[in-house]
Amino acid sequence: MPLPHLTQAHAPLTREVEVMNQHGLRESIFIPAERDLTVYVDKRELVTLMTLGGHPEWLVLGYLLNQRLVASVDDIESITVDWDVGAASVKTRHGIHRIEDRTAHKVVTTGCGQGSVFGHLMDDVDSIRLPPDAVLRQSSLYDIVNTIRLRDTTYKVAGSVHACALFVGGKLQFFVEDVGRHNAVDTIAGWMAINEAPTLHRSRGSLPPEGADPAWGGPAPDRPSGLPAGERVFYTTGRLTSEMVIKSAQMGVPVVISRSGITQMGLEVAQRVGLCAIGRATHMRFLCYSHPQRIVFDAVPKPLGVAPVAAVA
Amino acid sequence: MPLPHLTQAHAPLTREVEVMNQHGLRESIFIPAERDLTVYVDKRELVTLMTLGGHPEWLVLGYLLNQRLVASVDDIESITVDWDVGAASVKTRHGIHRIEDRTAHKVVTTGCGQGSVFGHLMDDVDSIRLPPDAVLRQSSLYDIVNTIRLRDTTYKVAGSVHACALFVGGKLQFFVEDVGRHNAVDTIAGWMAINEAPTLHRSRGSLPPEGADPAWGGPAPDRPSGLPAGERVFYTTGRLTSEMVIKSAQMGVPVVISRSGITQMGLEVAQRVGLCAIGRATHMRFLCYSHPQRIVFDAVPKPLGVAPVAAVA
């Protein structure tokens, strides 16, 4: 089955505004864009997402997948985003079965807002099987944190956005920022779904421009058979809440790294599904909240004031 | 009409957990609690909120008010929270008219998650009238930032929570933290609704314990006729998204201060309703994004490397 047809709608990610500072002086700064995108599924209004607008098609696809409204990309024929009217029109191949029922149960999650999750997200948790042998080398963790640190981002220009990134085998595959971090993770899910699809799919559909930055989000060229689950690492600037951890697990990611911390339910879910949750990751520091056996300590920092010691494997 | 009867359910706000650090060593830290609270209105399941659990009754009341499901505290007979079963049972006096219709329209907002807002939150915006003459003195702004900075908080112990606070006339009235900042602002709305009620109400209902910290959230004793709208200032550690600004405006608050920044839609709403939105407020610095005429610059910091100058009124 061919990949769904996705538009590539673009819109500016920042806006310059005039503010007044503590001296009573005017200055110009950038703030992140934020726009509403109303999602229609087979002409039926489903939801309005507030987004930065970086990758709206993948956002919508990932949203539908993460909400379990569609099972795979094969269910989608096309996603057409038109910023002039703030609408994403989703055409499914066979409709969504019992959509009314499945959008009726509301869980308002932490986010750091009130995330709406249709359906019983937690119901899935016990069916998730993450690769038991997947590990992350400490040296690779440091590389990942550094890669994010060096990147040009909307955050550096305008602040007030969250970033998520997917690394496979230590290499950045896809990076996205959004005003809502759940949007960011949904966008990654959408991108992954396209890239998880068998090679056959890739012969058409929405491919990246020639010579595009790999992190732009095209299919990883050297991984025609998808993204090896055991080598996936998900990075987020946001907190590891339950919803964040569940979504990561649903995407088959065994290791999650956050610049921020974790909440109690995030931790409980991570422990339950066998996910290695790492937080407070900055420079050489981090805390592993769950399943530390997935970390290979090959780059233990030297204790302060002590002569260098060999790294411990 | 008497105030609604609210329980005062308590639960620990933090939990000690064992983590592994970058040296491969185990250490104990605290993380914020996060628990699910399923809200039943007249025995009908409405929504599940994920919350730290500091003030669940005010959270539920504020949620119902901010979602426009009830118009005032007078509509509520009681809110009973039982953490053993994670349930908040709301008893209304006359039911909620057309509750099915009013919870059907979903807007997934930025939060930094996907906030579910039932109803057409934005529809209200143009009917909001904030006090035109309300101002904030710069010196008062600095006092507010400093009051927050010095406070003992769950954030200082466990991180990963957002705080909101209501100041009236420069004095802290109520402070709350939650894993979701929309929960925090809803909790403030709930607290305000009780305190906005006419004095008669206060003769019974849920009053604070004797000698309670004013910021515990009892009615402000020296303000029997409510909280003067012109002197209200709302503080949040979170970003000023559209939903945050709308909720503040709905609560009649003309000035909002954030430690973080603003998003485009947050700014647009603030400009539209005449709300003075201040962000990046730390120590002596801040940026005013909208309606700077509400700031009285009575404490302009001295320029660096220049002899002290008199404060400019």
Tab-separated table of N, CA and C in Angstrom, chain B residues 21-91:
chain	number	residue	atom	x	y	z
B	21	ASN	N	23.065	7.793	39.527
B	21	ASN	CA	23.624	8.983	38.904
B	21	ASN	C	24.705	8.632	37.867
B	22	GLN	N	25.362	9.674	37.347
B	22	GLN	CA	26.337	9.479	36.270
B	22	GLN	C	27.580	8.710	36.693
B	23	HIS	N	27.744	8.550	38.007
B	23	HIS	CA	28.872	7.753	38.500
B	23	HIS	C	28.472	6.295	38.704
B	24	GLY	N	27.233	5.974	38.359
B	24	GLY	CA	26.762	4.615	38.588
B	24	GLY	C	26.430	4.370	40.047
B	25	LEU	N	26.283	5.451	40.793
B	25	LEU	CA	26.005	5.330	42.226
B	25	LEU	C	24.533	5.582	42.508
B	26	ARG	N	24.013	4.867	43.496
B	26	ARG	CA	22.620	5.073	43.880
B	26	ARG	C	22.507	6.270	44.817
B	27	GLU	N	21.447	7.057	44.617
B	27	GLU	CA	21.160	8.127	45.559
B	27	GLU	C	19.650	8.282	45.687
B	28	SER	N	19.244	8.906	46.774
B	28	SER	CA	17.812	9.119	47.001
B	28	SER	C	17.437	10.547	46.664
B	29	ILE	N	16.353	10.688	45.942
B	29	ILE	CA	15.844	12.030	45.642
B	29	ILE	C	14.329	12.031	45.841
B	30	PHE	N	13.750	13.207	45.783
B	30	PHE	CA	12.294	13.321	45.844
B	30	PHE	C	11.758	13.678	44.457
B	31	ILE	N	10.658	13.071	44.130
B	31	ILE	CA	9.955	13.456	42.901
B	31	ILE	C	8.540	13.873	43.294
B	32	PRO	N	7.899	14.696	42.443
B	32	PRO	CA	6.536	15.111	42.794
B	32	PRO	C	5.557	13.958	42.657
B	33	ALA	N	4.609	13.920	43.556
B	33	ALA	CA	3.513	12.973	43.426
B	33	ALA	C	2.689	13.343	42.188
B	34	GLU	N	1.997	12.388	41.668
B	34	GLU	CA	1.106	12.629	40.535
B	34	GLU	C	0.040	11.558	40.641
B	35	ARG	N	-1.179	11.970	40.761
B	35	ARG	CA	-2.243	10.992	40.980
B	35	ARG	C	-3.431	11.336	40.100
B	36	ASP	N	-4.178	10.334	39.752
B	36	ASP	CA	-5.335	10.612	38.908
B	36	ASP	C	-6.572	10.799	39.773
B	37	LEU	N	-7.331	11.782	39.392
B	37	LEU	CA	-8.541	12.149	40.124
B	37	LEU	C	-9.686	12.168	39.108
B	38	THR	N	-10.541	11.190	39.223
B	38	THR	CA	-11.662	11.128	38.294
B	38	THR	C	-12.828	11.923	38.868
B	39	VAL	N	-13.295	12.857	38.060
B	39	VAL	CA	-14.341	13.769	38.508
B	39	VAL	C	-15.703	13.246	38.053
B	40	TYR	N	-16.588	13.066	39.013
B	40	TYR	CA	-17.965	12.665	38.730
B	40	TYR	C	-18.866	13.836	39.078
B	41	VAL	N	-19.702	14.219	38.141
B	41	VAL	CA	-20.667	15.287	38.410
B	41	VAL	C	-22.054	14.656	38.481
B	42	ASP	N	-22.662	14.758	39.636
B	42	ASP	CA	-23.967	14.116	39.855
B	42	ASP	C	-23.935	12.665	39.385
B	43	LYS	N	-22.879	11.988	39.810
B	43	LYS	CA	-22.664	10.556	39.549
B	43	LYS	C	-22.321	10.215	38.091
B	44	ARG	N	-22.128	11.248	37.266
B	44	ARG	CA	-21.763	11.005	35.880
B	44	ARG	C	-20.276	11.299	35.731
B	45	GLU	N	-19.514	10.372	35.152
B	45	GLU	CA	-18.075	10.579	34.994
B	45	GLU	C	-17.824	11.679	33.984
B	46	LEU	N	-17.012	12.655	34.386
B	46	LEU	CA	-16.765	13.795	33.494
B	46	LEU	C	-15.371	13.741	32.904
B	47	VAL	N	-14.360	13.581	33.738
B	47	VAL	CA	-12.993	13.745	33.268
B	47	VAL	C	-12.054	13.167	34.324
B	48	THR	N	-10.845	12.804	33.912
B	48	THR	CA	-9.822	12.403	34.875
B	48	THR	C	-8.687	13.414	34.820
B	49	LEU	N	-8.411	14.026	35.951
B	49	LEU	CA	-7.324	14.998	36.044
B	49	LEU	C	-6.114	14.330	36.682
B	50	MET	N	-4.929	14.627	36.171
B	50	MET	CA	-3.695	14.160	36.801
B	50	MET	C	-3.149	15.312	37.628
B	51	THR	N	-3.006	15.105	38.911
B	51	THR	CA	-2.664	16.240	39.767
B	51	THR	C	-1.673	15.864	40.858
B	52	LEU	N	-0.973	16.869	41.332
B	52	LEU	CA	-0.099	16.696	42.482
B	52	LEU	C	-0.938	16.372	43.721
B	53	GLY	N	-2.096	16.956	43.790
B	53	GLY	CA	-3.017	16.623	44.876
B	53	GLY	C	-3.009	17.577	46.051
B	54	GLY	N	-2.490	18.776	45.848
B	54	GLY	CA	-2.405	19.723	46.964
B	54	GLY	C	-3.763	20.217	47.439
B	55	HIS	N	-4.602	20.601	46.514
B	55	HIS	CA	-5.911	21.166	46.857
B	55	HIS	C	-6.944	20.644	45.860
B	56	PRO	N	-7.258	19.372	45.949
B	56	PRO	CA	-8.098	18.781	44.894
B	56	PRO	C	-9.491	19.385	44.795
B	57	GLU	N	-10.071	19.800	45.930
B	57	GLU	CA	-11.446	20.327	45.867
B	57	GLU	C	-11.485	21.651	45.108
B	58	TRP	N	-10.516	22.523	45.393
B	58	TRP	CA	-10.471	23.789	44.649
B	58	TRP	C	-10.121	23.550	43.186
B	59	LEU	N	-9.283	22.566	42.950
B	59	LEU	CA	-8.956	22.219	41.560
B	59	LEU	C	-10.218	21.849	40.790
B	60	VAL	N	-11.015	20.976	41.375
B	60	VAL	CA	-12.236	20.521	40.685
B	60	VAL	C	-13.208	21.684	40.507
B	61	LEU	N	-13.363	22.483	41.553
B	61	LEU	CA	-14.253	23.643	41.448
B	61	LEU	C	-13.768	24.597	40.354
B	62	GLY	N	-12.475	24.896	40.368
B	62	GLY	CA	-11.909	25.798	39.363
B	62	GLY	C	-12.002	25.225	37.965
B	63	TYR	N	-11.814	23.937	37.870
B	63	TYR	CA	-11.925	23.287	36.555
B	63	TYR	C	-13.336	23.460	36.000
B	64	LEU	N	-14.335	23.187	36.824
B	64	LEU	CA	-15.723	23.307	36.370
B	64	LEU	C	-16.050	24.750	35.988
B	65	LEU	N	-15.515	25.703	36.770
B	65	LEU	CA	-15.766	27.117	36.479
B	65	LEU	C	-15.047	27.542	35.205
B	66	ASN	N	-13.750	27.178	35.092
B	66	ASN	CA	-12.975	27.626	33.937
B	66	ASN	C	-13.435	26.960	32.643
B	67	GLN	N	-13.985	25.769	32.762
B	67	GLN	CA	-14.542	25.113	31.577
B	67	GLN	C	-15.956	25.608	31.297
B	68	ARG	N	-16.422	26.544	32.138
B	68	ARG	CA	-17.764	27.114	31.972
B	68	ARG	C	-18.864	26.057	32.106
B	69	LEU	N	-18.575	25.004	32.858
B	69	LEU	CA	-19.609	23.997	33.079
B	69	LEU	C	-20.550	24.427	34.200
B	70	VAL	N	-20.023	25.212	35.133
B	70	VAL	CA	-20.906	25.844	36.120
B	70	VAL	C	-20.599	27.341	36.117
B	71	ALA	N	-21.610	28.132	36.476
B	71	ALA	CA	-21.454	29.580	36.389
B	71	ALA	C	-20.911	30.183	37.675
B	72	SER	N	-21.192	29.566	38.804
B	72	SER	CA	-20.722	30.122	40.076
B	72	SER	C	-20.722	29.035	41.141
B	73	VAL	N	-20.113	29.348	42.273
B	73	VAL	CA	-20.100	28.389	43.380
B	73	VAL	C	-21.510	28.039	43.838
B	74	ASP	N	-22.444	28.943	43.576
B	74	ASP	CA	-23.821	28.677	43.998
B	74	ASP	C	-24.410	27.439	43.325
B	75	ASP	N	-23.831	27.061	42.207
B	75	ASP	CA	-24.338	25.883	41.500
B	75	ASP	C	-23.891	24.575	42.163
B	76	ILE	N	-22.923	24.673	43.075
B	76	ILE	CA	-22.310	23.469	43.648
B	76	ILE	C	-22.800	23.266	45.080
B	77	GLU	N	-23.239	22.071	45.374
B	77	GLU	CA	-23.639	21.778	46.739
B	77	GLU	C	-22.452	21.218	47.518
B	78	SER	N	-21.703	20.300	46.889
B	78	SER	CA	-20.553	19.727	47.599
B	78	SER	C	-19.555	19.127	46.615
B	79	ILE	N	-18.307	19.091	47.059
B	79	ILE	CA	-17.248	18.375	46.323
B	79	ILE	C	-16.539	17.491	47.345
B	80	THR	N	-16.603	16.198	47.128
B	80	THR	CA	-16.054	15.227	48.062
B	80	THR	C	-14.925	14.454	47.381
B	81	VAL	N	-13.719	14.640	47.901
B	81	VAL	CA	-12.572	13.951	47.302
B	81	VAL	C	-12.156	12.794	48.200
B	82	ASP	N	-11.953	11.645	47.604
B	82	ASP	CA	-11.506	10.458	48.338
B	82	ASP	C	-10.293	9.887	47.604
B	83	TRP	N	-9.117	10.104	48.179
B	83	TRP	CA	-7.896	9.656	47.491
B	83	TRP	C	-7.771	8.132	47.452
B	84	ASP	N	-8.468	7.451	48.365
B	84	ASP	CA	-8.391	5.987	48.342
B	84	ASP	C	-8.893	5.421	47.017
B	85	VAL	N	-9.848	6.104	46.443
B	85	VAL	CA	-10.375	5.621	45.161
B	85	VAL	C	-10.079	6.608	44.031
B	86	GLY	N	-9.369	7.682	44.336
B	86	GLY	CA	-9.007	8.660	43.295
B	86	GLY	C	-10.220	9.297	42.653
B	87	ALA	N	-11.194	9.640	43.473
B	87	ALA	CA	-12.434	10.177	42.903
B	87	ALA	C	-12.836	11.484	43.569
B	88	ALA	N	-13.358	12.382	42.753
B	88	ALA	CA	-13.973	13.615	43.255
B	88	ALA	C	-15.437	13.571	42.851
B	89	SER	N	-16.283	13.572	43.858
B	89	SER	CA	-17.709	13.492	43.591
B	89	SER	C	-18.326	14.879	43.765
B	90	VAL	N	-18.830	15.410	42.669
B	90	VAL	CA	-19.419	16.751	42.695
B	90	VAL	C	-20.936	16.618	42.716
B	91	LYS	N	-21.546	17.290	43.666
B	91	LYS	CA	-23.006	17.314	43.715
B	91	LYS	C	-23.435	18.733	43.366
